Amino acid sequence: MPAPVPDSGDNRGVDAPPLLVSVVLPCLNEAETVERCVRRAVEALGASGLAGEVVVADNGSADGSQEIAARAGARVVPVAERGYGAALLGGIAAARGRYVVMGDADDSYDFGEVPAFVAKLEEGHDLVMGSRFLGRIEPGAMPPLHRWLGNPVLSFLGRLFFHVPTSDFHCGIRGFRKEAIDRIGLKTTGMEFASEMVVKAALFGLRIAEIPVTLRKDGRSRPPHLRTWRDGWRHLRFLLMYSPRWLYLWPGLLLVLLGAGLLAWLFPGPRHVGAATLDVHAMLGAAVMVLAGVEAITFGVFAKVFAVTEGLLPADARVSRLSRVFTLEAGLVASVLLLAGGTVLCGSVVRDWAASVFNYLDYSVSMRKMIPGALLLVLGAHGLLASFFLSILGLKRR
């Protein structure tokens, strides 16, 4: 195995021969543990006969981590932009291996498992996730809140939203084909980088597998960089933003169906449910539900088209088919019909008011037509504006 080349500069190894695997460790003030991690990775490469290197992506350490890592056999690459994702992006860009195995430099993962990741990648997979839940979590290695709530919930949402075949969405050690990960264009620089990699790998159709790994209590005497609530929210926020269907579409459809159903049920007259009477006040609430639902659905469409246009999400054949059917002209026609329906209903109320010489109208009768009429007018106006905006979003894509 070629010996790892220590390098404290930004040497990307352009003229160096290609390697099979690069082990990349993000590092920020890990003087207590980085040496053990680097040495274990070097030993694993040597023992398995894999042609590889260890790259430490240093994020501005002030405790001498760079020198320690270089002495242990790593090639140190400085990354100026702060953040877990930024460090990894810098390290991956500098890696010379066909495969990359990334892992934290806090001694919580056993880099002796690198050959197992490489073996799985050699089977043809593009991303191989470690799974602490299929493997072993040593006592004290993971806080109870992370083990029983945070990781299971976020992993469940990842499987639900993106159909990712993994039991541990946020495992810190994973291996991947460098070319495949470069192709999907990872962008986030913070802790949500871990989520982005898995989400985009699934969305872009990469082949994903997982293997069991062991999580140990990290060897640092200081608190970890991870902040439970802040970083948990960042992961959840990322999952929602990359799934317009779950963030916008399904909630919007639910509101529209419930609201429209309630409006239709109450349109003929008041309804009695037990001792309660539902009348025009409930109709007003139902109209608000429909409006909120339509807004959510519209934002979902906007988000999907924008994300596909900008390359944040892969092209979707369903979106292409819908764009051919729901053209600007079709949207304008539908909006005009909604406006016409609203005008008829609101106009009938005005006509009744004029017939009473603009005196008092029975609100339980007049509002029964005025509420759906006003709803149709607002939806028609919304449709006109949304149709033009959607057409603008689609210009670049077409």
Short mmCIF file of C-alpha atoms in Angstrom, two decimals:
data_model
loop_
_atom_site.label_atom_id
_atom_site.label_comp_id
_atom_site.label_asym_id
_atom_site.label_seq_id
_atom_site.Cartn_x
_atom_site.Cartn_y
_atom_site.Cartn_z
CA MET A 1 0.00 0.00 0.00
CA PRO A 2 1.36 3.46 -0.83
CA ALA A 3 2.14 5.24 2.40
CA PRO A 4 -0.13 8.22 3.18
CA VAL A 5 1.68 11.46 2.39
CA PRO A 6 1.63 14.08 5.17
CA ASP A 7 0.87 17.53 3.82
CA SER A 8 0.01 20.61 5.83
CA GLY A 9 -0.81 22.65 2.74
CA ASP A 10 -3.72 22.59 0.33
CA ASN A 11 -2.21 19.81 -1.77
CA ARG A 12 -4.95 18.17 -3.78
CA GLY A 13 -2.64 15.59 -5.25
CA VAL A 14 -3.41 16.52 -8.86
CA ASP A 15 -0.30 14.81 -10.26
CA ALA A 16 -0.32 11.89 -7.81
CA PRO A 17 -1.45 8.43 -8.96
CA PRO A 18 -5.09 7.54 -8.28
CA LEU A 19 -5.89 5.45 -5.23
CA LEU A 20 -8.69 3.06 -4.40
CA VAL A 21 -9.88 4.74 -1.19
CA SER A 22 -9.46 7.97 0.73
CA VAL A 23 -10.40 8.07 4.40
CA VAL A 24 -11.58 11.64 5.12
CA LEU A 25 -11.82 13.03 8.65
CA PRO A 26 -13.22 16.51 9.37
CA CYS A 27 -11.27 18.08 12.19
CA LEU A 28 -11.69 21.07 14.48
CA ASN A 29 -9.54 21.01 17.61
CA GLU A 30 -9.35 17.23 17.92
CA ALA A 31 -5.81 17.00 19.34
CA GLU A 32 -6.92 14.44 21.93
CA THR A 33 -8.26 11.91 19.43
CA VAL A 34 -7.19 12.60 15.85
CA GLU A 35 -3.92 10.64 16.15
CA ARG A 36 -5.71 7.43 17.20
CA CYS A 37 -8.19 7.80 14.34
CA VAL A 38 -5.51 8.40 11.72
CA ARG A 39 -3.29 5.56 12.93
CA ARG A 40 -6.21 3.12 13.03
CA ALA A 41 -7.18 4.05 9.47
CA VAL A 42 -3.58 3.72 8.23
CA GLU A 43 -3.27 0.33 9.94
CA ALA A 44 -6.55 -0.87 8.41
CA LEU A 45 -5.43 0.14 4.93
CA GLY A 46 -2.08 -1.56 5.38
CA ALA A 47 -3.51 -4.76 6.83
CA SER A 48 -6.11 -5.12 4.08
CA GLY A 49 -3.71 -4.24 1.24
CA LEU A 50 -5.95 -1.44 0.01
CA ALA A 51 -4.22 1.36 -1.90
CA GLY A 52 -5.37 4.38 0.06
CA GLU A 53 -4.69 7.53 1.99
CA VAL A 54 -5.97 9.36 5.06
CA VAL A 55 -7.04 12.96 4.54
CA VAL A 56 -7.68 15.24 7.52
CA ALA A 57 -9.79 18.24 6.49
CA ASP A 58 -8.82 20.76 9.11
CA ASN A 59 -11.36 23.47 9.81
CA GLY A 60 -9.06 25.93 11.58
CA SER A 61 -7.83 23.99 14.59
CA ALA A 62 -5.93 26.01 17.17
CA ASP A 63 -4.70 23.09 19.31
CA GLY A 64 -2.06 21.58 17.02
CA SER A 65 -4.36 18.96 15.48
CA GLN A 66 -2.78 19.55 12.07
CA GLU A 67 0.73 18.61 13.15
CA ILE A 68 -0.48 15.62 15.15
CA ALA A 69 -2.46 14.29 12.19
CA ALA A 70 0.44 14.77 9.77
CA ARG A 71 2.86 12.91 12.09
CA ALA A 72 0.39 10.05 12.35
CA GLY A 73 0.39 9.64 8.56
CA ALA A 74 -2.41 11.83 7.27
CA ARG A 75 -2.44 14.36 4.46
CA VAL A 76 -3.79 17.54 6.06
CA VAL A 77 -5.95 19.81 3.93
CA PRO A 78 -6.90 23.20 5.40
CA VAL A 79 -10.53 24.27 4.86
CA ALA A 80 -11.14 27.92 5.66
CA GLU A 81 -14.95 27.94 5.61
CA ARG A 82 -16.27 26.79 8.97
CA GLY A 83 -18.79 24.00 9.34
CA TYR A 84 -19.03 20.22 9.38
CA GLY A 85 -20.24 20.10 5.79
CA ALA A 86 -17.69 22.65 4.60
CA ALA A 87 -14.84 20.62 6.09
CA LEU A 88 -16.07 17.43 4.47
CA LEU A 89 -16.62 19.09 1.10
CA GLY A 90 -13.03 20.34 1.22
CA GLY A 91 -11.71 16.94 2.22
CA ILE A 92 -13.71 15.10 -0.44
CA ALA A 93 -12.55 17.54 -3.12
CA ALA A 94 -8.94 16.88 -2.11
CA ALA A 95 -9.32 13.09 -1.95
CA ARG A 96 -7.51 11.04 -4.60
CA GLY A 97 -9.38 7.80 -4.04
CA ARG A 98 -12.09 6.30 -6.23
CA TYR A 99 -13.95 5.66 -2.98
CA VAL A 100 -14.21 7.86 0.09
CA VAL A 101 -14.90 6.66 3.62
CA MET A 102 -15.72 9.56 5.94
CA GLY A 103 -15.83 9.45 9.70
CA ASP A 104 -15.56 11.72 12.72
CA ALA A 105 -12.16 12.42 14.27
CA ASP A 106 -13.42 12.04 17.86
CA ASP A 107 -12.57 8.32 18.15
CA SER A 108 -16.23 7.31 18.32
CA TYR A 109 -15.99 5.13 15.19
CA ASP A 110 -13.62 2.27 14.46
CA PHE A 111 -11.72 3.01 11.25
CA GLY A 112 -10.75 -0.64 11.20
CA GLU A 113 -14.13 -1.05 9.48
CA VAL A 114 -12.94 0.85 6.38
CA PRO A 115 -12.29 -2.40 4.40
CA ALA A 116 -15.91 -3.48 5.03
CA PHE A 117 -17.17 -0.26 3.45
CA VAL A 118 -14.84 -0.70 0.47
CA ALA A 119 -16.00 -4.30 -0.01
CA LYS A 120 -19.63 -3.17 -0.12
CA LEU A 121 -18.80 -0.39 -2.58
CA GLU A 122 -16.98 -2.91 -4.77
CA GLU A 123 -20.27 -4.81 -5.05
CA GLY A 124 -21.61 -1.87 -7.06
CA HIS A 125 -23.21 0.39 -4.46
CA ASP A 126 -22.75 4.17 -4.66
CA LEU A 127 -23.33 4.97 -0.98
CA VAL A 128 -22.81 2.63 1.96
CA MET A 129 -24.19 3.87 5.26
CA GLY A 130 -23.02 2.67 8.63
CA SER A 131 -25.80 1.67 10.99
CA ARG A 132 -25.26 1.98 14.72
CA PHE A 133 -28.68 0.46 15.36
CA LEU A 134 -27.89 -2.69 13.37
CA GLY A 135 -24.45 -2.81 14.99
CA ARG A 136 -23.61 -1.85 18.55
CA ILE A 137 -23.87 1.29 20.64
CA GLU A 138 -21.58 1.08 23.65
CA PRO A 139 -22.85 2.37 27.02
CA GLY A 140 -22.62 6.15 27.21
CA ALA A 141 -21.76 6.51 23.52
CA MET A 142 -25.05 8.13 22.51
CA PRO A 143 -27.23 10.38 24.71
CA PRO A 144 -30.63 8.79 25.47
CA LEU A 145 -32.45 11.67 23.73
CA HIS A 146 -30.52 11.00 20.53
CA ARG A 147 -30.85 7.22 20.76
CA TRP A 148 -34.55 6.92 21.54
CA LEU A 149 -36.02 10.07 19.99
CA GLY A 150 -33.83 12.19 17.71
CA ASN A 151 -32.19 9.59 15.48
CA PRO A 152 -35.17 7.19 15.25
CA VAL A 153 -37.61 10.01 14.40
CA LEU A 154 -35.37 11.64 11.81
CA SER A 155 -34.48 8.25 10.29
CA PHE A 156 -38.18 7.37 10.08
CA LEU A 157 -38.96 10.67 8.35
CA GLY A 158 -36.09 10.07 5.93
CA ARG A 159 -37.49 6.67 5.01
CA LEU A 160 -41.03 8.05 4.75
CA PHE A 161 -40.19 11.12 2.68
CA PHE A 162 -37.45 9.72 0.44
CA HIS A 163 -37.72 5.90 0.66
CA VAL A 164 -34.09 5.66 1.83
CA PRO A 165 -33.25 2.03 2.70
CA THR A 166 -31.32 2.80 5.88
CA SER A 167 -32.01 2.39 9.57
CA ASP A 168 -29.59 5.10 10.69
CA PHE A 169 -29.96 8.30 8.69
CA HIS A 170 -27.26 10.23 10.57
CA CYS A 171 -24.49 7.75 11.15
CA GLY A 172 -21.19 9.63 11.00
CA ILE A 173 -19.22 6.91 9.21
CA ARG A 174 -20.15 6.08 5.64
CA GLY A 175 -18.49 5.24 2.35
CA PHE A 176 -19.30 6.34 -1.17
CA ARG A 177 -18.16 6.41 -4.74
CA LYS A 178 -16.52 9.83 -5.13
CA GLU A 179 -17.72 10.33 -8.69
CA ALA A 180 -21.34 9.63 -7.72
CA ILE A 181 -21.33 12.07 -4.80
CA ASP A 182 -19.62 14.75 -6.90
CA ARG A 183 -22.37 14.31 -9.49
CA ILE A 184 -25.28 15.06 -7.13
CA GLY A 185 -23.81 18.42 -6.12
CA LEU A 186 -23.83 18.65 -2.32
CA LYS A 187 -24.07 22.24 -1.07
CA THR A 188 -24.79 22.53 2.67
CA THR A 189 -21.92 23.50 4.96
CA GLY A 190 -23.35 22.69 8.40
CA MET A 191 -24.44 19.57 10.24
CA GLU A 192 -27.31 19.04 7.77
CA PHE A 193 -24.67 17.90 5.27
CA ALA A 194 -25.18 14.39 6.64
CA SER A 195 -28.87 14.54 5.70
CA GLU A 196 -28.25 16.15 2.33
CA MET A 197 -25.93 13.36 1.22
CA VAL A 198 -28.48 10.63 1.93
CA VAL A 199 -31.48 12.58 0.63
CA LYS A 200 -29.90 13.57 -2.66
CA ALA A 201 -28.42 10.11 -3.13
CA ALA A 202 -31.94 8.70 -2.90
CA LEU A 203 -33.52 11.39 -5.09
CA PHE A 204 -30.90 11.00 -7.81
CA GLY A 205 -31.28 7.22 -7.83
CA LEU A 206 -27.92 6.19 -6.38
CA ARG A 207 -27.60 2.62 -5.11
CA ILE A 208 -27.61 2.70 -1.30
CA ALA A 209 -26.73 -0.05 1.17
CA GLU A 210 -25.83 -0.19 4.86
CA ILE A 211 -23.58 -2.25 7.11
CA PRO A 212 -23.53 -2.55 10.93
CA VAL A 213 -20.96 -0.46 12.79
CA THR A 214 -20.01 0.12 16.40
CA LEU A 215 -20.36 3.49 18.11
CA ARG A 216 -18.00 4.09 21.02
CA LYS A 217 -17.93 6.83 23.60
CA ASP A 218 -15.77 9.52 22.07
CA GLY A 219 -12.35 10.16 23.55
CA ARG A 220 -12.58 13.92 24.07
CA SER A 221 -12.67 15.65 27.42
CA ARG A 222 -14.59 18.62 26.01
CA PRO A 223 -18.25 18.71 24.88
CA PRO A 224 -18.97 17.67 21.26
CA HIS A 225 -19.54 20.21 18.49
CA LEU A 226 -23.07 18.82 18.01
CA ARG A 227 -25.88 20.83 19.64
CA THR A 228 -28.93 18.63 20.17
CA TRP A 229 -31.86 20.96 19.54
CA ARG A 230 -30.17 23.36 17.12
CA ASP A 231 -28.72 20.66 14.88
CA GLY A 232 -31.78 18.43 15.22
CA TRP A 233 -33.94 21.27 13.95
CA ARG A 234 -31.50 21.91 11.09
CA HIS A 235 -31.77 18.27 10.00
CA LEU A 236 -35.58 18.30 10.26
CA ARG A 237 -35.78 21.60 8.39
CA PHE A 238 -33.64 20.19 5.61
CA LEU A 239 -35.78 17.06 5.28
CA LEU A 240 -38.91 19.20 4.98
CA MET A 241 -37.39 21.66 2.50
CA TYR A 242 -36.29 18.83 0.22
CA SER A 243 -39.74 17.24 0.24
CA PRO A 244 -42.30 19.73 -1.14
CA ARG A 245 -44.77 16.86 -1.24
CA TRP A 246 -44.78 16.38 2.54
CA LEU A 247 -44.19 20.02 3.47
CA TYR A 248 -46.80 21.54 1.15
CA LEU A 249 -48.77 19.15 -1.05
CA TRP A 250 -50.24 16.56 1.34
CA PRO A 251 -51.18 19.08 4.09
CA GLY A 252 -52.63 21.38 1.43
CA LEU A 253 -54.72 18.64 -0.16
CA LEU A 254 -56.03 17.58 3.25
CA LEU A 255 -57.13 21.14 4.05
CA VAL A 256 -58.76 21.60 0.64
CA LEU A 257 -60.69 18.34 0.86
CA LEU A 258 -61.87 18.94 4.42
CA GLY A 259 -62.78 22.58 3.76
CA ALA A 260 -64.53 21.96 0.44
CA GLY A 261 -66.44 19.03 1.91
CA LEU A 262 -67.62 21.11 4.86
CA LEU A 263 -68.66 23.97 2.56
CA ALA A 264 -70.66 21.67 0.32
CA TRP A 265 -72.33 20.03 3.33
CA LEU A 266 -73.37 23.36 4.85
CA PHE A 267 -74.39 25.11 1.62
CA PRO A 268 -78.05 23.92 1.65
CA GLY A 269 -78.61 25.07 5.25
CA PRO A 270 -77.57 24.71 8.90
CA ARG A 271 -76.56 21.27 10.12
CA HIS A 272 -77.04 19.79 13.57
CA VAL A 273 -74.40 17.60 15.17
CA GLY A 274 -75.66 16.44 18.53
CA ALA A 275 -76.51 19.53 20.53
CA ALA A 276 -74.37 21.78 18.29
CA THR A 277 -75.56 23.69 15.22
CA LEU A 278 -73.13 24.40 12.39
CA ASP A 279 -74.04 27.40 10.26
CA VAL A 280 -72.34 30.18 8.30
CA HIS A 281 -69.63 30.63 10.93
CA ALA A 282 -68.48 27.09 10.20
CA MET A 283 -68.71 27.87 6.48
CA LEU A 284 -66.34 30.79 6.98
CA GLY A 285 -63.88 28.52 8.75
CA ALA A 286 -64.19 25.98 5.95
CA ALA A 287 -63.44 28.68 3.37
CA VAL A 288 -60.30 29.64 5.27
CA MET A 289 -59.24 25.97 5.25
CA VAL A 290 -59.64 25.84 1.47
CA LEU A 291 -57.66 29.06 1.01
CA ALA A 292 -54.83 27.86 3.25
CA GLY A 293 -54.78 24.51 1.45
CA VAL A 294 -54.63 26.07 -2.00
CA GLU A 295 -51.81 28.33 -0.85
CA ALA A 296 -49.88 25.32 0.44
CA ILE A 297 -50.39 23.37 -2.79
CA THR A 298 -49.32 26.37 -4.85
CA PHE A 299 -46.15 26.82 -2.82
CA GLY A 300 -45.46 23.11 -3.24
CA VAL A 301 -45.67 23.44 -7.02
CA PHE A 302 -43.47 26.55 -6.98
CA ALA A 303 -40.89 24.84 -4.75
CA LYS A 304 -40.77 21.72 -6.91
CA VAL A 305 -40.37 23.60 -10.19
CA PHE A 306 -37.73 25.92 -8.72
CA ALA A 307 -35.76 23.04 -7.18
CA VAL A 308 -35.76 21.08 -10.45
CA THR A 309 -34.84 24.19 -12.45
CA GLU A 310 -31.90 25.00 -10.17
CA GLY A 311 -30.66 21.41 -10.00
CA LEU A 312 -31.46 21.00 -6.31
CA LEU A 313 -33.77 18.10 -7.18
CA PRO A 314 -33.59 15.75 -10.16
CA ALA A 315 -35.91 16.17 -13.12
CA ASP A 316 -39.34 14.68 -12.48
CA ALA A 317 -41.29 13.15 -15.38
CA ARG A 318 -44.57 13.88 -13.60
CA VAL A 319 -43.73 17.57 -13.38
CA SER A 320 -42.89 17.61 -17.10
CA ARG A 321 -46.18 15.96 -17.99
CA LEU A 322 -48.18 18.34 -15.80
CA SER A 323 -46.38 21.36 -17.28
CA ARG A 324 -47.60 20.31 -20.72
CA VAL A 325 -51.20 20.09 -19.51
CA PHE A 326 -51.37 23.00 -17.04
CA THR A 327 -50.05 25.73 -19.29
CA LEU A 328 -50.31 29.46 -18.63
CA GLU A 329 -53.35 29.61 -20.89
CA ALA A 330 -55.07 26.71 -19.09
CA GLY A 331 -54.41 28.41 -15.74
CA LEU A 332 -55.85 31.68 -17.00
CA VAL A 333 -59.00 29.99 -18.31
CA ALA A 334 -59.56 28.14 -15.01
CA SER A 335 -59.02 31.37 -13.07
CA VAL A 336 -61.52 33.27 -15.20
CA LEU A 337 -64.11 30.52 -14.61
CA LEU A 338 -63.54 30.79 -10.84
CA LEU A 339 -63.93 34.56 -11.04
CA ALA A 340 -67.12 34.15 -13.03
CA GLY A 341 -68.58 31.72 -10.48
CA GLY A 342 -67.68 34.03 -7.62
CA THR A 343 -69.21 36.99 -9.43
CA VAL A 344 -72.48 35.12 -9.93
CA LEU A 345 -72.79 34.15 -6.26
CA CYS A 346 -71.74 37.54 -4.87
CA GLY A 347 -73.85 39.29 -7.50
CA SER A 348 -76.94 37.39 -6.35
CA VAL A 349 -76.37 38.68 -2.82
CA VAL A 350 -76.05 42.25 -4.10
CA ARG A 351 -79.23 41.76 -6.13
CA ASP A 352 -81.11 40.58 -3.04
CA TRP A 353 -79.76 43.54 -1.10
CA ALA A 354 -80.94 45.95 -3.79
CA ALA A 355 -84.36 44.27 -3.81
CA SER A 356 -84.64 45.03 -0.09
CA VAL A 357 -83.82 48.68 -0.84
CA PHE A 358 -80.35 48.10 0.67
CA ASN A 359 -81.74 47.23 4.07
CA TYR A 360 -80.93 44.35 6.41
CA LEU A 361 -80.49 40.87 4.90
CA ASP A 362 -80.83 37.62 6.81
CA TYR A 363 -77.16 36.78 7.26
CA SER A 364 -77.83 33.04 7.54
CA VAL A 365 -79.20 33.20 3.99
CA SER A 366 -77.00 35.85 2.39
CA MET A 367 -73.71 34.64 3.87
CA ARG A 368 -74.43 31.12 2.68
CA LYS A 369 -73.87 32.44 -0.85
CA MET A 370 -71.46 35.26 -0.03
CA ILE A 371 -68.81 33.06 1.62
CA PRO A 372 -68.35 30.59 -1.27
CA GLY A 373 -68.70 33.46 -3.75
CA ALA A 374 -65.92 35.45 -2.08
CA LEU A 375 -63.82 32.26 -1.90
CA LEU A 376 -64.16 31.72 -5.64
CA LEU A 377 -63.20 35.34 -6.34
CA VAL A 378 -60.06 35.07 -4.21
CA LEU A 379 -59.12 31.71 -5.75
CA GLY A 380 -59.62 33.15 -9.23
CA ALA A 381 -57.38 36.12 -8.51
CA HIS A 382 -54.83 33.82 -6.90
CA GLY A 383 -54.93 31.56 -9.94
CA LEU A 384 -54.22 34.42 -12.33
CA LEU A 385 -51.15 35.53 -10.38
CA ALA A 386 -49.92 31.99 -9.72
CA SER A 387 -50.24 31.00 -13.39
CA PHE A 388 -48.01 33.84 -14.52
CA PHE A 389 -45.47 33.20 -11.75
CA LEU A 390 -45.32 29.49 -12.52
CA SER A 391 -44.77 30.31 -16.18
CA ILE A 392 -41.87 32.57 -15.20
CA LEU A 393 -40.34 29.79 -13.07
CA GLY A 394 -40.62 27.38 -15.98
CA LEU A 395 -38.92 29.64 -18.52
CA LYS A 396 -35.38 28.62 -17.56
CA ARG A 397 -36.25 24.93 -17.32
CA ARG A 398 -37.74 24.86 -20.79
#
